[in-house]
Tab-separated table of C-alpha atoms and ligand atoms in Angstrom:
chain	number	residue	atom	x	y	z
A	1	MET	CA	9.991	-23.580	-37.878
A	2	TYR	CA	7.088	-24.047	-35.557
A	3	TYR	CA	5.983	-20.407	-35.246
A	4	ASP	CA	5.458	-17.801	-37.958
A	5	LEU	CA	3.897	-14.671	-36.488
A	6	HIS	CA	4.112	-12.178	-39.366
A	7	THR	CA	2.557	-12.871	-42.802
A	8	HIS	CA	0.554	-11.127	-45.536
A	9	THR	CA	-2.173	-11.998	-48.049
A	10	VAL	CA	-3.908	-10.345	-51.021
A	11	TRP	CA	-5.950	-8.313	-48.530
A	12	SER	CA	-2.852	-6.139	-48.146
A	13	ASP	CA	0.251	-6.481	-50.344
A	14	GLY	CA	0.761	-10.259	-50.317
A	15	ASP	CA	0.282	-12.569	-53.293
A	16	LEU	CA	-1.673	-15.441	-51.716
A	17	GLU	CA	-5.285	-15.780	-50.671
A	18	PRO	CA	-5.595	-16.527	-46.934
A	19	ALA	CA	-6.455	-20.215	-47.445
A	20	SER	CA	-3.399	-20.706	-49.701
A	21	LEU	CA	-1.131	-18.968	-47.212
A	22	VAL	CA	-2.333	-21.268	-44.441
A	23	ALA	CA	-1.945	-24.369	-46.643
A	24	ASP	CA	1.630	-23.343	-47.553
A	25	ALA	CA	2.555	-22.570	-43.960
A	26	SER	CA	1.103	-25.859	-42.750
A	27	ALA	CA	2.971	-27.806	-45.446
A	28	ALA	CA	6.185	-26.040	-44.368
A	29	GLY	CA	5.748	-27.271	-40.774
A	30	VAL	CA	4.337	-24.119	-39.193
A	31	ARG	CA	2.110	-25.050	-36.265
A	32	VAL	CA	1.289	-21.564	-34.974
A	33	LEU	CA	0.552	-18.955	-37.626
A	34	ALA	CA	-0.390	-15.292	-37.338
A	35	LEU	CA	-1.869	-13.388	-40.267
A	36	THR	CA	-0.785	-9.748	-39.968
A	37	ASP	CA	-1.903	-7.869	-43.078
A	38	HIS	CA	-1.140	-4.145	-43.272
A	39	ASP	CA	-3.950	-2.108	-41.699
A	40	THR	CA	-6.688	-4.690	-42.343
A	41	MET	CA	-8.141	-7.829	-40.794
A	42	ALA	CA	-10.288	-8.692	-43.821
A	43	GLY	CA	-8.470	-12.012	-44.397
A	44	ILE	CA	-8.710	-13.244	-40.819
A	45	ASP	CA	-11.932	-15.280	-41.012
A	46	GLU	CA	-10.868	-17.233	-44.100
A	47	ALA	CA	-7.425	-17.887	-42.609
A	48	ALA	CA	-8.906	-19.033	-39.293
A	49	ARG	CA	-11.206	-21.508	-41.075
A	50	ALA	CA	-8.298	-22.853	-43.141
A	51	ALA	CA	-6.134	-23.200	-40.033
A	52	HIS	CA	-8.892	-25.251	-38.421
A	53	VAL	CA	-8.999	-27.559	-41.469
A	54	HIS	CA	-5.209	-27.993	-41.385
A	55	GLY	CA	-5.129	-28.476	-37.622
A	56	ILE	CA	-2.768	-25.596	-36.917
A	57	GLN	CA	-3.089	-22.865	-34.307
A	58	PHE	CA	-4.118	-19.496	-35.723
A	59	ILE	CA	-3.472	-16.070	-34.217
A	60	PRO	CA	-5.448	-13.133	-35.581
A	61	GLY	CA	-3.168	-10.175	-36.148
A	62	VAL	CA	-2.584	-6.918	-37.979
A	63	GLU	CA	0.453	-4.797	-38.917
A	64	LEU	CA	-0.151	-1.101	-38.345
A	65	SER	CA	1.857	1.634	-40.038
A	66	VAL	CA	2.635	4.266	-37.429
A	67	THR	CA	4.574	7.502	-37.189
A	68	TRP	CA	7.312	7.938	-34.640
A	69	ALA	CA	8.954	11.215	-33.660
A	70	GLY	CA	6.826	13.140	-36.128
A	71	GLY	CA	8.266	11.657	-39.313
A	72	VAL	CA	9.673	8.128	-39.178
A	73	THR	CA	7.335	5.380	-40.443
A	74	VAL	CA	7.505	2.288	-38.266
A	75	HIS	CA	5.462	-0.925	-38.287
A	76	VAL	CA	3.805	-2.364	-35.190
A	77	VAL	CA	2.375	-5.870	-35.368
A	78	GLY	CA	-0.576	-6.644	-33.103
A	79	LEU	CA	-0.812	-10.327	-32.194
A	80	GLY	CA	-3.958	-11.906	-30.793
A	81	VAL	CA	-6.158	-8.882	-31.450
A	82	ASP	CA	-9.928	-9.158	-31.341
A	83	GLY	CA	-11.138	-8.088	-34.783
A	84	ALA	CA	-14.595	-7.382	-33.347
A	85	ASN	CA	-13.264	-4.654	-31.049
A	86	ALA	CA	-15.162	-1.484	-31.930
A	87	GLN	CA	-12.276	0.945	-31.507
A	88	LEU	CA	-9.903	-1.176	-33.608
A	89	ARG	CA	-12.547	-1.704	-36.303
A	90	GLN	CA	-13.109	2.030	-36.549
A	91	ALA	CA	-9.348	2.661	-36.695
A	92	LEU	CA	-8.926	0.117	-39.514
A	93	GLU	CA	-11.843	1.656	-41.406
A	94	ASN	CA	-10.201	5.089	-41.113
A	95	LEU	CA	-6.876	3.670	-42.300
A	96	ARG	CA	-8.551	2.012	-45.288
A	97	GLU	CA	-10.032	5.380	-46.196
A	98	ALA	CA	-6.720	7.204	-45.661
A	99	ARG	CA	-4.958	4.686	-47.921
A	100	LEU	CA	-7.608	5.119	-50.605
A	101	LYS	CA	-7.234	8.892	-50.392
A	102	ARG	CA	-3.447	8.612	-50.695
A	103	GLY	CA	-3.956	6.168	-53.596
A	104	ARG	CA	-6.089	8.696	-55.447
A	105	ALA	CA	-3.472	11.382	-54.880
A	106	MET	CA	-0.716	9.037	-56.156
A	107	VAL	CA	-2.755	8.285	-59.293
A	108	GLU	CA	-3.135	12.033	-59.897
A	109	ALA	CA	0.517	12.779	-59.201
A	110	LEU	CA	1.629	10.071	-61.636
A	111	SER	CA	-0.810	11.344	-64.235
A	112	ALA	CA	0.608	14.860	-63.831
A	113	ALA	CA	4.050	13.351	-64.424
A	114	GLY	CA	2.844	11.841	-67.711
A	115	LEU	CA	1.965	8.361	-66.404
A	116	GLY	CA	-1.800	8.260	-66.736
A	117	GLY	CA	-4.164	5.338	-66.207
A	118	ALA	CA	-3.328	3.971	-62.759
A	119	GLN	CA	-6.957	4.216	-61.512
A	120	SER	CA	-7.339	0.420	-61.598
A	121	VAL	CA	-5.205	0.108	-58.455
A	122	LEU	CA	-7.952	1.890	-56.503
A	123	GLU	CA	-10.553	-0.740	-57.343
A	124	ARG	CA	-9.053	-3.729	-55.551
A	125	PRO	CA	-11.026	-5.223	-52.611
A	126	GLY	CA	-8.089	-5.080	-50.196
A	127	ILE	CA	-6.214	-2.034	-48.930
A	128	VAL	CA	-4.336	0.177	-51.402
A	129	SER	CA	-0.594	0.140	-50.891
A	130	ARG	CA	2.328	1.631	-52.763
A	131	VAL	CA	3.107	-1.954	-53.763
A	132	HIS	CA	0.009	-2.044	-55.970
A	133	VAL	CA	1.025	1.199	-57.641
A	134	ALA	CA	4.543	-0.204	-58.121
A	135	ASP	CA	3.148	-3.344	-59.745
A	136	TRP	CA	1.037	-1.212	-62.090
A	137	LEU	CA	4.146	0.788	-63.070
A	138	VAL	CA	5.984	-2.460	-63.822
A	139	ALA	CA	3.041	-3.918	-65.778
A	140	CYS	CA	2.955	-0.766	-67.943
A	141	GLY	CA	6.683	-0.943	-68.601
A	142	HIS	CA	7.478	2.263	-66.670
A	143	ALA	CA	9.903	0.359	-64.417
A	144	PRO	CA	11.666	-3.002	-64.813
A	145	ASP	CA	10.772	-4.283	-61.335
A	146	ARG	CA	9.102	-3.347	-58.054
A	147	ALA	CA	12.240	-2.108	-56.354
A	148	ARG	CA	13.017	0.285	-59.176
A	149	ALA	CA	9.374	1.395	-59.411
A	150	PHE	CA	9.646	2.429	-55.747
A	151	LYS	CA	12.968	4.145	-56.224
A	152	ARG	CA	11.996	6.078	-59.345
A	153	PHE	CA	8.407	6.976	-58.526
A	154	LEU	CA	7.220	6.193	-55.004
A	155	VAL	CA	9.809	7.156	-52.402
A	156	ARG	CA	10.033	10.603	-50.814
A	157	GLY	CA	11.079	13.168	-53.406
A	158	ALA	CA	9.925	11.022	-56.366
A	159	PRO	CA	7.108	12.189	-58.683
A	160	GLY	CA	4.442	9.728	-57.450
A	161	HIS	CA	5.165	10.125	-53.741
A	162	VAL	CA	2.387	11.405	-51.522
A	163	ALA	CA	3.159	12.077	-47.870
A	164	VAL	CA	0.853	10.351	-45.411
A	165	GLN	CA	0.453	10.901	-41.701
A	166	TRP	CA	0.097	7.519	-39.994
A	167	PRO	CA	-1.271	7.300	-36.448
A	168	ASP	CA	1.128	8.061	-33.640
A	169	ILE	CA	2.931	5.017	-32.269
A	170	GLY	CA	1.284	5.384	-28.846
A	171	VAL	CA	-2.198	5.563	-30.343
A	172	ALA	CA	-1.627	2.399	-32.377
A	173	VAL	CA	-0.262	0.536	-29.349
A	174	ASP	CA	-3.391	1.573	-27.423
A	175	TRP	CA	-5.651	0.210	-30.175
A	176	ILE	CA	-3.829	-3.127	-30.117
A	177	ARG	CA	-3.852	-3.450	-26.339
A	178	GLY	CA	-7.453	-2.204	-26.206
A	179	ALA	CA	-8.367	-5.114	-28.502
A	180	GLY	CA	-6.590	-7.582	-26.209
A	181	GLY	CA	-3.514	-7.900	-28.421
A	182	CYS	CA	0.239	-7.862	-27.912
A	183	PRO	CA	2.076	-5.005	-29.676
A	184	VAL	CA	5.299	-6.151	-31.389
A	185	LEU	CA	7.802	-3.732	-32.910
A	186	ALA	CA	8.248	-5.231	-36.396
A	187	HIS	CA	11.568	-5.766	-38.236
A	188	PRO	CA	13.654	-3.261	-36.195
A	189	SER	CA	16.640	-3.509	-38.561
A	190	ARG	CA	14.663	-2.249	-41.535
A	191	TYR	CA	14.252	1.369	-40.442
A	192	ARG	CA	17.884	2.206	-41.157
A	193	LEU	CA	18.285	3.867	-37.768
A	194	SER	CA	21.624	4.249	-36.024
A	195	GLY	CA	22.109	2.207	-32.840
A	196	GLY	CA	21.265	5.249	-30.721
A	197	ARG	CA	18.101	6.114	-32.654
A	198	LEU	CA	16.910	2.512	-32.572
A	199	GLU	CA	17.446	2.550	-28.811
A	200	GLN	CA	15.278	5.697	-28.629
A	201	LEU	CA	12.572	4.093	-30.750
A	202	VAL	CA	12.489	0.994	-28.563
A	203	ARG	CA	12.319	3.157	-25.441
A	204	ALA	CA	9.388	5.137	-26.905
A	205	PHE	CA	7.679	1.862	-27.862
A	206	VAL	CA	8.068	0.504	-24.319
A	207	GLU	CA	6.806	3.744	-22.789
A	208	ALA	CA	3.773	3.559	-25.090
A	209	GLY	CA	2.976	0.064	-23.805
A	210	GLY	CA	4.756	-2.077	-26.409
A	211	LEU	CA	5.460	-5.619	-25.243
A	212	ALA	CA	7.638	-7.435	-27.779
A	213	LEU	CA	10.339	-7.039	-30.407
A	214	GLU	CA	10.579	-9.015	-33.654
A	215	VAL	CA	13.980	-10.613	-33.155
A	216	VAL	CA	13.906	-13.173	-35.958
A	217	THR	CA	12.676	-12.058	-39.367
A	218	ALA	CA	13.647	-12.615	-43.004
A	219	GLY	CA	17.088	-11.556	-44.172
A	220	LEU	CA	18.926	-11.310	-40.844
A	221	ASP	CA	22.206	-13.061	-40.154
A	222	ALA	CA	23.074	-14.637	-36.796
A	223	GLY	CA	24.970	-11.528	-35.679
A	224	GLU	CA	22.007	-9.239	-36.271
A	225	ILE	CA	19.609	-11.664	-34.588
A	226	GLY	CA	21.918	-11.699	-31.561
A	227	ARG	CA	22.010	-7.904	-31.484
A	228	LEU	CA	18.199	-7.712	-31.547
A	229	ALA	CA	17.934	-10.412	-28.878
A	230	ARG	CA	20.147	-8.281	-26.592
A	231	LEU	CA	18.074	-5.195	-27.417
A	232	ALA	CA	14.902	-7.061	-26.401
A	233	ARG	CA	16.515	-8.250	-23.152
A	234	ARG	CA	17.775	-4.784	-22.230
A	235	HIS	CA	14.229	-3.455	-22.523
A	236	ALA	CA	12.566	-6.506	-20.941
A	237	LEU	CA	10.618	-7.166	-24.123
A	238	HIS	CA	9.389	-10.529	-25.299
A	239	ALA	CA	10.759	-11.780	-28.619
A	240	SER	CA	8.766	-12.630	-31.733
A	241	VAL	CA	9.476	-14.552	-34.922
A	242	GLY	CA	7.966	-13.819	-38.321
A	243	SER	CA	8.886	-14.360	-41.961
A	244	ASP	CA	7.017	-11.208	-43.133
A	245	PHE	CA	5.983	-13.432	-46.025
A	246	HIS	CA	4.428	-11.545	-48.959
A	247	LYS	CA	5.162	-13.397	-52.123
A	248	ALA	CA	6.620	-16.637	-53.399
A	249	LEU	CA	9.993	-15.742	-54.933
A	250	PRO	CA	12.957	-18.044	-55.517
A	251	TRP	CA	15.153	-15.988	-53.183
A	252	ARG	CA	12.512	-15.329	-50.565
A	253	LEU	CA	11.730	-17.530	-47.613
A	254	ARG	CA	8.529	-19.501	-47.610
A	255	PRO	CA	6.371	-19.139	-44.497
A	256	GLY	CA	8.121	-20.973	-41.745
A	257	GLY	CA	11.612	-20.855	-43.226
A	258	LEU	CA	13.325	-18.963	-40.409
A	259	PRO	CA	15.970	-19.750	-37.806
A	260	GLU	CA	15.013	-20.401	-34.174
A	261	LEU	CA	14.887	-17.646	-31.558
A	262	PRO	CA	18.108	-17.440	-29.559
A	263	GLY	CA	17.805	-19.400	-26.322
A	264	ASP	CA	18.169	-16.335	-24.089
A	265	CYS	CA	14.974	-14.734	-25.474
A	266	ARG	CA	11.590	-14.843	-23.778
A	267	PRO	CA	9.325	-15.979	-26.635
A	268	VAL	CA	6.238	-13.868	-27.188
A	269	TRP	CA	4.037	-16.987	-27.038
A	270	GLU	CA	4.807	-17.293	-23.338
A	271	ARG	CA	2.390	-14.396	-23.017
A	272	TRP	CA	-0.427	-16.674	-24.136
A	273	PRO	CA	-0.610	-19.549	-21.693
A	274	ALA	CA	-4.131	-20.172	-22.979
A	275	ILE	CA	-2.877	-21.264	-26.399
A	276	ARG	CA	-3.180	-24.996	-26.808
A	277	LEU	CA	-1.634	-26.384	-29.918
A	278	GLN	CA	-4.048	-28.551	-31.807
A	279	GLY	CA	-2.502	-31.847	-32.830
A	280	ALA	CA	0.676	-31.181	-30.820
A	281	ASP	CA	2.530	-33.715	-28.603
B	301	AMP	P1	2.799	1.476	-47.944
B	301	AMP	O1	2.470	0.932	-46.583
B	301	AMP	O2	1.589	1.534	-48.837
B	301	AMP	O3	3.538	2.776	-47.896
B	301	AMP	O4	3.754	0.418	-48.653
B	301	AMP	C1	4.830	-0.091	-47.925
B	301	AMP	C2	5.086	-1.529	-48.357
B	301	AMP	O5	5.779	-1.502	-49.585
B	301	AMP	C3	5.994	-2.258	-47.372
B	301	AMP	O6	5.222	-2.982	-46.448
B	301	AMP	C4	6.787	-3.185	-48.264
B	301	AMP	O7	6.114	-4.432	-48.397
B	301	AMP	C5	6.793	-2.498	-49.602
B	301	AMP	N1	8.016	-1.765	-49.936
B	301	AMP	C6	8.506	-0.668	-49.332
B	301	AMP	N2	9.639	-0.231	-49.931
B	301	AMP	C7	9.850	-1.075	-50.959
B	301	AMP	C8	10.857	-1.170	-51.969
B	301	AMP	N3	11.885	-0.299	-52.034
B	301	AMP	N4	10.764	-2.176	-52.867
B	301	AMP	C9	9.753	-3.053	-52.818
B	301	AMP	N5	8.774	-3.024	-51.874
B	301	AMP	C10	8.825	-2.046	-50.964
B	302	MN	MN1	4.227	-5.116	-47.087
B	303	MN	MN1	6.432	-4.161	-42.196
B	304	MN	MN1	4.882	-7.108	-42.887
């Protein structure tokens, strides 16, 4: 696959350093790569340098956690954002702080539940995510794997869960557009919304200034991809493609291992006529 516009590194909850991610993506045939870590752009400079070395096109990005309709957490990817934009930088700094604060509260909540000693997760250089707490729980033998660590300790109603208020979807879309980026509604199938609710979410996203829908992402079959392609068309949204790569696992796609966008989609890269692929043709 030529394009992979949704990936993570150690600066959020991915396993690879930015340079390794770029090397892997390049080896897999990706020619246009976006790095979209959760709520941080700390890995962007290293990834951009590596992309230059490998001769692939690099798109600076970010994946913002946002709140929709007062309580549903949704992810909005910003593609082509300017990391030097003052408003976006301030927003990311605030999010880093909010995540650290939630991390501290999770450590305390787990300690109160008899699982002391998770402070080390607060000391990492990148953002603090529930994933890091889950990995600590697994490493200490409190859960057999990440999925069960989430289920037992970190989801709503579980002893280590701490509610967090993410920015409103419209605010996050404004930050992305204010920094020259394209807001993409990430992995629409993963919110477990009914068809009607998903339609409402997409409408709210469009009204807020959203411009694209992630139509191809990991784990979707052809039927689901077709359904999302029609959803994008109905709302006149461009279509994006991203593996959401976090970690090398035998059952997980490598960067670039996705199917093509359906032919009736308007690819999100048509929004960037300025992009010239290095080494293409
Ligand atoms: P956070 O943004 O800190 O609340 O963490 C959310 C991240 O945790 C998502 O981006 C996923 O990568 C990961 N995640 C969420 N739910 C699960 C789960 N049930 N099992 C494993 N990873 C999960
Ligand atoms: Mn993640
Ligand atoms: Mn996501
Ligand atoms: Mn992601």
